[in-house]
Coordinates of C-alpha atoms and ligand atoms in Angstrom, one line a residue:
M89 CA -228.8 -121.3 86.3
R90 CA -225.4 -122.3 85.1
P91 CA -224.6 -121.4 81.5
T92 CA -224.0 -124.5 79.3
T93 CA -222.1 -122.8 76.4
P94 CA -218.7 -124.3 76.0
T95 CA -215.7 -122.1 76.3
T96 CA -214.3 -121.1 72.9
R97 CA -210.7 -122.0 73.8
D98 CA -209.6 -125.4 72.5
D99 CA -208.9 -126.7 76.0
A100 CA -208.9 -130.5 75.4
P101 CA -205.1 -130.6 74.5
R102 CA -204.3 -128.5 77.6
L103 CA -206.2 -130.9 79.8
L104 CA -204.6 -133.9 78.2
E105 CA -201.2 -132.3 78.7
A106 CA -201.9 -131.8 82.4
V107 CA -203.3 -135.3 82.8
K108 CA -200.3 -136.8 81.2
E109 CA -197.9 -134.7 83.3
L110 CA -199.8 -135.6 86.5
S111 CA -199.4 -139.3 85.8
R112 CA -195.6 -139.0 85.9
L113 CA -195.2 -136.7 88.9
P114 CA -193.3 -138.1 91.9
D115 CA -194.3 -135.7 94.7
L116 CA -197.2 -133.6 96.0
E117 CA -195.4 -130.3 95.5
R118 CA -195.2 -130.8 91.8
V119 CA -198.7 -132.3 91.6
M120 CA -200.0 -129.1 93.1
L121 CA -198.0 -126.9 90.8
V122 CA -199.3 -128.7 87.7
V123 CA -202.9 -128.6 89.0
R124 CA -202.9 -124.9 89.8
R125 CA -201.4 -123.9 86.5
A126 CA -203.7 -126.1 84.5
A127 CA -206.8 -125.1 86.4
R128 CA -206.1 -121.4 85.9
E129 CA -205.4 -121.8 82.2
L130 CA -208.4 -124.0 81.6
T131 CA -210.9 -121.7 83.3
G132 CA -209.3 -118.3 82.7
A133 CA -209.7 -117.8 86.5
D134 CA -207.8 -115.1 88.5
G135 CA -206.8 -117.6 91.2
V136 CA -206.6 -121.3 92.1
T137 CA -206.2 -123.0 95.5
F138 CA -205.2 -126.6 96.2
V139 CA -206.9 -127.7 99.4
V140 CA -206.0 -130.8 101.4
R141 CA -208.3 -132.5 103.8
E142 CA -206.9 -133.1 107.3
G143 CA -209.5 -134.9 109.3
D144 CA -212.2 -132.3 110.3
Q145 CA -210.1 -129.5 108.9
V146 CA -209.1 -128.3 105.5
F147 CA -205.6 -127.0 104.8
Y148 CA -205.0 -124.5 102.0
A149 CA -201.8 -126.1 100.8
D150 CA -201.1 -124.2 97.7
E151 CA -202.4 -121.3 95.6
E152 CA -201.7 -119.2 92.5
A153 CA -203.6 -116.0 92.2
I154 CA -203.5 -112.3 91.3
G155 CA -203.7 -111.5 95.1
P156 CA -203.2 -113.4 98.3
L157 CA -205.9 -116.0 99.2
W158 CA -205.4 -118.4 102.2
K159 CA -202.2 -120.4 101.5
G160 CA -200.9 -122.0 104.7
Q161 CA -204.2 -121.6 106.6
R162 CA -206.4 -124.2 108.2
F163 CA -210.2 -124.0 108.6
D164 CA -212.8 -126.2 110.1
A165 CA -214.3 -128.1 107.2
S166 CA -217.8 -127.3 108.5
V167 CA -217.3 -123.5 108.1
C168 CA -215.8 -123.1 104.7
L169 CA -216.8 -123.8 101.2
S170 CA -214.0 -126.2 100.2
G171 CA -215.0 -128.1 103.4
W172 CA -218.6 -128.1 102.2
T173 CA -217.4 -129.5 98.8
I174 CA -215.4 -132.2 100.5
L175 CA -218.1 -133.2 103.1
H176 CA -220.8 -133.2 100.4
R177 CA -218.6 -134.8 97.7
E178 CA -220.1 -132.3 95.4
S179 CA -218.8 -129.5 93.2
V180 CA -220.0 -126.0 94.0
V181 CA -220.4 -122.9 91.8
V182 CA -221.0 -119.5 93.4
E183 CA -221.7 -116.5 91.2
D184 CA -221.8 -113.9 94.0
I185 CA -220.0 -114.9 97.2
Y186 CA -221.8 -112.2 99.2
A187 CA -225.2 -113.7 98.2
D188 CA -224.5 -117.4 99.2
P189 CA -225.2 -118.3 102.8
R190 CA -222.6 -121.1 102.7
V191 CA -219.7 -118.6 102.1
P192 CA -217.9 -117.4 105.2
V193 CA -217.7 -113.8 103.8
E194 CA -215.3 -112.5 106.5
A195 CA -212.6 -114.8 105.1
Y196 CA -213.3 -113.6 101.6
R197 CA -213.6 -109.8 102.3
P198 CA -209.8 -109.1 102.2
T199 CA -209.5 -111.0 98.9
F200 CA -210.3 -110.1 95.3
V201 CA -212.8 -112.9 95.0
K202 CA -216.3 -112.2 93.6
S203 CA -217.2 -115.6 92.1
L204 CA -215.9 -119.2 92.5
A205 CA -216.1 -122.8 91.7
I206 CA -214.8 -125.7 93.8
V207 CA -214.5 -129.3 92.9
P208 CA -213.6 -132.2 95.2
I209 CA -210.5 -134.3 94.5
R210 CA -211.5 -138.0 94.4
G211 CA -215.3 -137.9 94.4
E212 CA -216.1 -140.9 96.5
D213 CA -213.9 -140.1 99.4
P214 CA -212.4 -136.6 98.8
L215 CA -208.8 -136.1 99.9
G216 CA -209.1 -132.4 99.1
A217 CA -210.5 -129.8 96.6
I218 CA -209.5 -127.5 93.8
G219 CA -210.9 -124.0 94.1
V220 CA -210.9 -121.5 91.2
Y221 CA -211.8 -117.8 91.8
W222 CA -212.7 -114.8 89.6
A223 CA -212.3 -111.1 90.5
A224 CA -215.2 -110.1 88.3
R225 CA -218.6 -111.8 88.5
H226 CA -218.5 -115.0 86.5
V227 CA -220.6 -118.1 86.5
A228 CA -218.5 -121.2 85.8
T229 CA -219.8 -123.0 82.7
E230 CA -220.6 -126.7 82.5
R231 CA -217.6 -127.0 80.4
E232 CA -215.3 -125.3 82.8
L233 CA -216.6 -127.4 85.6
A234 CA -216.2 -130.6 83.6
L235 CA -212.6 -129.7 82.8
L236 CA -211.9 -129.0 86.5
E237 CA -213.5 -132.3 87.5
E238 CA -211.4 -134.2 85.0
L239 CA -208.3 -132.4 86.3
A240 CA -209.3 -133.3 89.9
G241 CA -209.6 -137.0 88.9
A242 CA -206.1 -137.0 87.5
A243 CA -204.9 -135.1 90.5
A244 CA -206.4 -137.8 92.8
V245 CA -204.4 -140.5 91.0
A246 CA -201.3 -138.4 91.1
V247 CA -201.6 -137.7 94.8
A248 CA -202.1 -141.5 95.4
N249 CA -199.0 -142.2 93.3
A250 CA -196.9 -139.6 95.1
E251 CA -198.0 -141.0 98.5
L252 CA -197.1 -144.5 97.4
L253 CA -193.8 -143.4 96.1
R254 CA -193.1 -141.5 99.3
D255 CA -194.0 -144.5 101.4
L256 CA -191.8 -146.7 99.2
R257 CA -188.9 -144.3 99.5
A258 CA -189.3 -144.2 103.2
A259 CA -189.4 -148.1 103.3
V260 CA -186.3 -148.3 101.2
A261 CA -184.5 -145.8 103.4
R262 CA -185.5 -147.7 106.5
G263 CA -184.3 -150.9 104.9
E264 CA -181.0 -149.3 104.0
A265 CA -180.6 -147.9 107.5
A266 CA -181.3 -151.4 108.9
L267 CA -178.8 -153.0 106.6
Q268 CA -176.2 -150.4 107.5
Q269 CA -176.8 -151.1 111.2
R270 CA -176.5 -154.9 110.6
D271 CA -173.2 -154.4 108.8
E272 CA -171.9 -152.0 111.5
L273 CA -172.8 -154.6 114.2
L274 CA -171.2 -157.4 112.2
T275 CA -168.0 -155.3 111.8
V276 CA -167.8 -154.6 115.6
A277 CA -168.8 -158.2 116.6
S278 CA -166.4 -159.9 114.2
H279 CA -163.6 -157.5 115.1
E280 CA -164.2 -158.2 118.9
L281 CA -164.3 -161.9 118.3
K282 CA -161.1 -161.9 116.3
T283 CA -158.7 -161.0 119.1
P284 CA -159.6 -163.8 121.6
L285 CA -160.0 -166.2 118.7
T286 CA -156.4 -165.5 117.5
S287 CA -155.1 -166.3 121.0
L288 CA -157.2 -169.4 121.3
N289 CA -156.0 -170.5 117.9
L290 CA -152.3 -170.0 118.9
A291 CA -152.9 -171.9 122.2
V292 CA -154.6 -174.8 120.5
E293 CA -152.1 -175.0 117.8
G294 CA -149.3 -174.9 120.4
L295 CA -151.0 -177.7 122.3
A296 CA -151.4 -179.8 119.2
R297 CA -147.7 -179.3 118.2
D298 CA -146.5 -180.3 121.7
A299 CA -148.8 -183.3 121.7
R300 CA -147.6 -184.5 118.3
R301 CA -144.0 -184.0 119.2
G302 CA -144.5 -185.8 122.5
T303 CA -143.4 -182.8 124.6
I304 CA -146.6 -183.4 126.5
S305 CA -148.4 -186.7 126.7
V306 CA -152.1 -186.7 126.2
G307 CA -152.8 -190.3 125.0
D308 CA -154.8 -191.3 121.9
K309 CA -158.1 -189.9 123.1
G310 CA -156.5 -186.6 124.1
M311 CA -154.8 -186.3 120.8
D312 CA -158.1 -186.9 119.0
R313 CA -159.8 -184.2 121.1
I314 CA -157.0 -181.7 120.5
A315 CA -157.2 -182.4 116.7
R316 CA -161.0 -181.7 116.8
A317 CA -160.6 -178.5 118.8
E318 CA -158.0 -177.4 116.3
K319 CA -160.3 -178.0 113.4
Q320 CA -163.2 -176.2 115.1
V321 CA -161.1 -173.2 116.0
H322 CA -159.9 -173.0 112.4
R323 CA -163.4 -173.1 111.2
L324 CA -164.5 -170.4 113.6
A325 CA -161.6 -168.2 112.7
A326 CA -162.4 -168.6 109.0
L327 CA -166.0 -167.7 109.6
V328 CA -165.1 -164.6 111.6
D329 CA -162.7 -163.5 108.9
Q330 CA -165.5 -164.0 106.3
L331 CA -168.0 -162.0 108.4
L332 CA -165.5 -159.2 108.9
D333 CA -164.8 -159.1 105.2
F334 CA -168.4 -159.2 104.3
S335 CA -169.3 -156.3 106.6
R336 CA -166.4 -154.2 105.5
L337 CA -167.1 -154.8 101.8
S338 CA -170.8 -154.0 102.4
L339 CA -169.9 -150.8 104.1
G340 CA -167.5 -149.9 101.2
R341 CA -164.6 -149.9 103.6
T342 CA -162.3 -152.2 101.7
A343 CA -159.8 -150.5 99.4
I344 CA -157.6 -152.4 97.0
Q345 CA -153.9 -151.7 97.5
P346 CA -152.1 -152.9 94.4
S347 CA -148.4 -153.6 94.4
D348 CA -146.0 -155.6 92.3
M349 CA -146.6 -159.3 92.8
D350 CA -146.4 -162.7 91.2
L351 CA -149.7 -164.4 90.7
A352 CA -148.1 -167.8 89.9
L353 CA -146.2 -167.7 93.2
L354 CA -149.3 -166.7 95.1
V355 CA -151.2 -169.7 93.6
D356 CA -148.2 -172.0 94.4
E357 CA -148.1 -170.9 98.0
A358 CA -151.9 -171.2 98.5
A359 CA -151.9 -174.6 97.0
A360 CA -149.0 -175.7 99.3
R361 CA -150.9 -174.5 102.3
F362 CA -153.9 -176.6 101.3
R363 CA -151.9 -179.6 100.0
D364 CA -150.8 -180.8 103.4
L365 CA -154.2 -180.3 104.8
A366 CA -156.0 -182.0 101.9
V367 CA -153.7 -184.9 101.5
A368 CA -153.7 -185.6 105.2
R369 CA -157.5 -185.5 105.5
T370 CA -159.0 -186.7 102.4
G371 CA -156.2 -187.8 100.1
Q372 CA -157.1 -185.1 97.5
P373 CA -154.1 -184.1 95.5
I374 CA -153.8 -180.5 94.3
E375 CA -152.0 -179.9 91.1
V376 CA -150.7 -176.5 89.9
R377 CA -150.4 -176.0 86.2
G378 CA -149.4 -173.3 83.7
E379 CA -147.2 -170.2 84.0
R380 CA -144.4 -170.4 86.6
R381 CA -144.3 -166.6 86.8
L382 CA -146.9 -164.0 86.1
T383 CA -146.2 -160.6 87.5
G384 CA -148.5 -157.6 87.7
L385 CA -150.0 -154.9 89.9
W386 CA -152.6 -156.4 92.2
D387 CA -153.5 -156.6 95.8
R388 CA -151.7 -159.7 97.1
D389 CA -153.7 -160.3 100.3
R390 CA -157.0 -159.8 98.5
L391 CA -156.1 -162.2 95.7
D392 CA -154.8 -164.7 98.2
Q393 CA -158.3 -164.6 99.8
V394 CA -159.9 -165.2 96.4
V395 CA -157.7 -168.2 95.5
T396 CA -157.9 -169.6 99.0
N397 CA -161.7 -169.4 98.8
L398 CA -161.9 -171.1 95.4
L399 CA -159.5 -173.8 96.5
S400 CA -161.3 -174.4 99.7
N401 CA -164.6 -174.8 97.8
A402 CA -163.0 -177.1 95.2
L403 CA -161.8 -179.3 98.1
K404 CA -165.1 -179.1 100.0
Y405 CA -167.3 -179.8 97.0
G406 CA -164.8 -181.8 95.0
G407 CA -166.0 -185.2 96.0
G408 CA -162.5 -186.2 97.2
R409 CA -161.1 -186.2 93.7
P410 CA -158.0 -184.4 92.5
V411 CA -158.2 -180.6 92.1
W412 CA -156.1 -178.5 89.8
V413 CA -155.3 -174.8 89.5
E414 CA -154.0 -173.3 86.4
V415 CA -152.3 -169.9 85.9
E416 CA -152.5 -168.5 82.3
R417 CA -151.3 -165.4 80.7
A418 CA -153.5 -164.3 77.8
E419 CA -155.0 -160.9 77.0
V420 CA -155.8 -161.0 80.8
A421 CA -154.2 -162.9 83.7
R422 CA -156.3 -166.0 84.3
I423 CA -156.6 -168.4 87.2
R424 CA -158.7 -171.5 86.8
V425 CA -159.6 -173.7 89.7
H426 CA -161.1 -177.0 88.7
D427 CA -162.7 -179.9 90.6
D428 CA -164.5 -183.1 89.6
G429 CA -167.0 -182.9 92.4
I430 CA -170.8 -182.4 92.8
G431 CA -171.0 -179.6 90.2
I432 CA -173.6 -176.8 90.1
A433 CA -176.9 -176.8 88.2
P434 CA -177.2 -174.2 85.5
A435 CA -180.0 -172.5 87.4
D436 CA -177.8 -172.0 90.4
Q437 CA -174.7 -170.7 88.6
Q438 CA -175.5 -167.0 88.9
R439 CA -177.0 -167.0 92.4
I440 CA -174.0 -168.7 94.1
F441 CA -172.2 -165.4 93.7
E442 CA -174.9 -163.6 95.8
R443 CA -174.6 -163.3 99.5
F444 CA -175.9 -166.2 101.6
E445 CA -176.9 -168.3 98.5
R446 CA -176.1 -172.0 99.1
P447 CA -177.6 -174.5 96.8
A448 CA -175.6 -177.3 98.4
T449 CA -176.5 -176.1 101.9
T450 CA -177.6 -179.3 103.6
R451 CA -174.5 -181.4 103.4
F452 CA -171.6 -178.9 103.8
G453 CA -170.6 -176.3 106.4
G454 CA -170.4 -172.6 105.4
V455 CA -172.5 -169.5 105.3
G456 CA -172.5 -168.7 101.6
L457 CA -170.4 -165.5 101.7
G458 CA -167.1 -166.8 100.1
L459 CA -168.0 -166.4 96.5
W460 CA -169.7 -163.0 97.0
I461 CA -166.6 -161.8 98.7
A462 CA -164.4 -163.2 96.0
R463 CA -166.5 -161.5 93.3
E464 CA -166.4 -158.2 95.1
L465 CA -162.6 -158.4 95.4
V466 CA -162.1 -159.5 91.8
T467 CA -164.5 -156.7 90.5
A468 CA -162.6 -154.2 92.6
H469 CA -159.5 -155.2 90.6
G470 CA -161.4 -154.5 87.4
G471 CA -161.6 -158.2 86.7
R472 CA -164.3 -160.8 86.7
I473 CA -165.1 -164.3 88.0
L474 CA -167.0 -167.0 86.1
V475 CA -168.1 -170.5 86.6
Q476 CA -168.5 -173.4 84.2
S477 CA -170.2 -176.4 85.6
A478 CA -172.8 -179.1 85.3
L479 CA -174.5 -181.1 88.0
N480 CA -172.3 -184.0 89.1
E481 CA -169.7 -183.2 86.5
G482 CA -167.4 -180.9 88.5
S483 CA -166.8 -177.1 88.3
T484 CA -164.2 -174.7 86.9
F485 CA -164.1 -171.3 88.4
T486 CA -162.2 -168.7 86.4
V487 CA -160.8 -165.4 87.6
E488 CA -159.7 -162.9 85.0
L489 CA -157.6 -159.9 86.0
P490 CA -156.4 -157.0 83.8
L491 CA -152.7 -157.4 83.2
G492 CA -151.0 -154.7 85.4
Ligands
ADP334 P1 -170.1 -171.5 101.2 O1 -169.1 -172.5 100.6 O2 -169.8 -171.0 102.5 O3 -171.5 -172.1 101.1 P2 -169.6 -169.8 98.9 O4 -170.1 -168.4 98.6 O5 -168.2 -170.1 98.8 O6 -170.2 -170.2 100.3 O7 -170.4 -170.8 97.9 C1 -171.7 -170.6 97.7 C2 -172.3 -171.9 97.2 O8 -171.9 -172.2 95.9 C3 -172.0 -173.1 98.0 O9 -172.8 -173.3 99.1 C4 -172.1 -174.3 97.0 O10 -173.5 -174.7 96.9 C5 -171.8 -173.6 95.7 N1 -170.3 -173.9 95.3 C6 -169.3 -173.1 95.5 N2 -168.2 -173.7 95.0 C7 -168.6 -174.9 94.5 C8 -167.9 -176.0 93.8 N3 -166.5 -175.9 93.6 N4 -168.6 -177.1 93.4 C9 -169.9 -177.1 93.7 N5 -170.6 -176.1 94.3 C10 -169.9 -175.0 94.7

């Protein structure tokens, strides 16, 4: 007969403390630590084991006791008492281990144990058991058993949480490794593509120049084809450059190298490059406004990329209407690129800065990396990039850089 008198200790707060702690624990090691401490304190036992089920076996994963028990050992579930508890989904109380036929006494003989109680962890489908042991004869009370069962319930949830978290972490790590691989592959691929593409570009441009000058005669049709080839090679080169930048930035391999430079001059030059192209193709004029000189410490090549990207977008999405760029000196250095084109809906204005986000995807070429790259480069300068826009009412992209 099991005594029903409750223990005199006020153990409810201790149990609550353990249950609360268990609900926050991120790994099995710590779950076992909290369980073994709480189980020992709640029952006044001389030893506690944390047993984990492994198929037909049980593994004594952890223990805390006045003398060694079975930590690190495995037994067939059918021959030991924690196995019995797990297989029968039932708690067990043994007053005298030498008098109970279920106890494999040989395993107990070298230990201090005289009495014990074992409860399953997760009653309906036990994943393990908690064992408590006494050196002097003791019959676990109803109260002690109830406390242990409560603790085992909390431990079951904590183990499930810990497993979930471990799986989640593993999944995140796998995802990160896959992303890293993708970026490495992109870096190598775009790097390898760049060299032949540069030669191809030079060859096609040379051909186009000769044809235009009349050094070689290709006829109207031939001229047309060369012009198309030139356009496609430029597109391809721009795409490869973007992919290379994207992969390098993703891998954190792009350092900003600031030097003295003139932002107004940079904008002038970028606009001039586009002006010929734009006027020739679409008749879109590009106007440069504001400061004629604005010097500071920035990375010229990187900012050239940013301005080039914003101008290219303004022309691409600008509906063929004039585009303007303004350089302003205020508490920061500011560049504004404005078009009167298709505009961007408020709901899309944040996501266009993310990689591969393209609200206007169907009608225009591109992969949706330009603004992400631009934002990375501007942020690396300690600056920021913003957009003001409304659908069908044009867009203004603003880059702000700290004055160097
Ligand atoms: P891409 O132009 O290759 O798609 P970006 O990252 O430069 O990539 O731009 C992302 C998206 O933001 C574009 O697909 C387009 O939908 C939108 N966008 C960018 N600039 C403008 C602009 N000036 N006007 C309207 N939409 C724009």
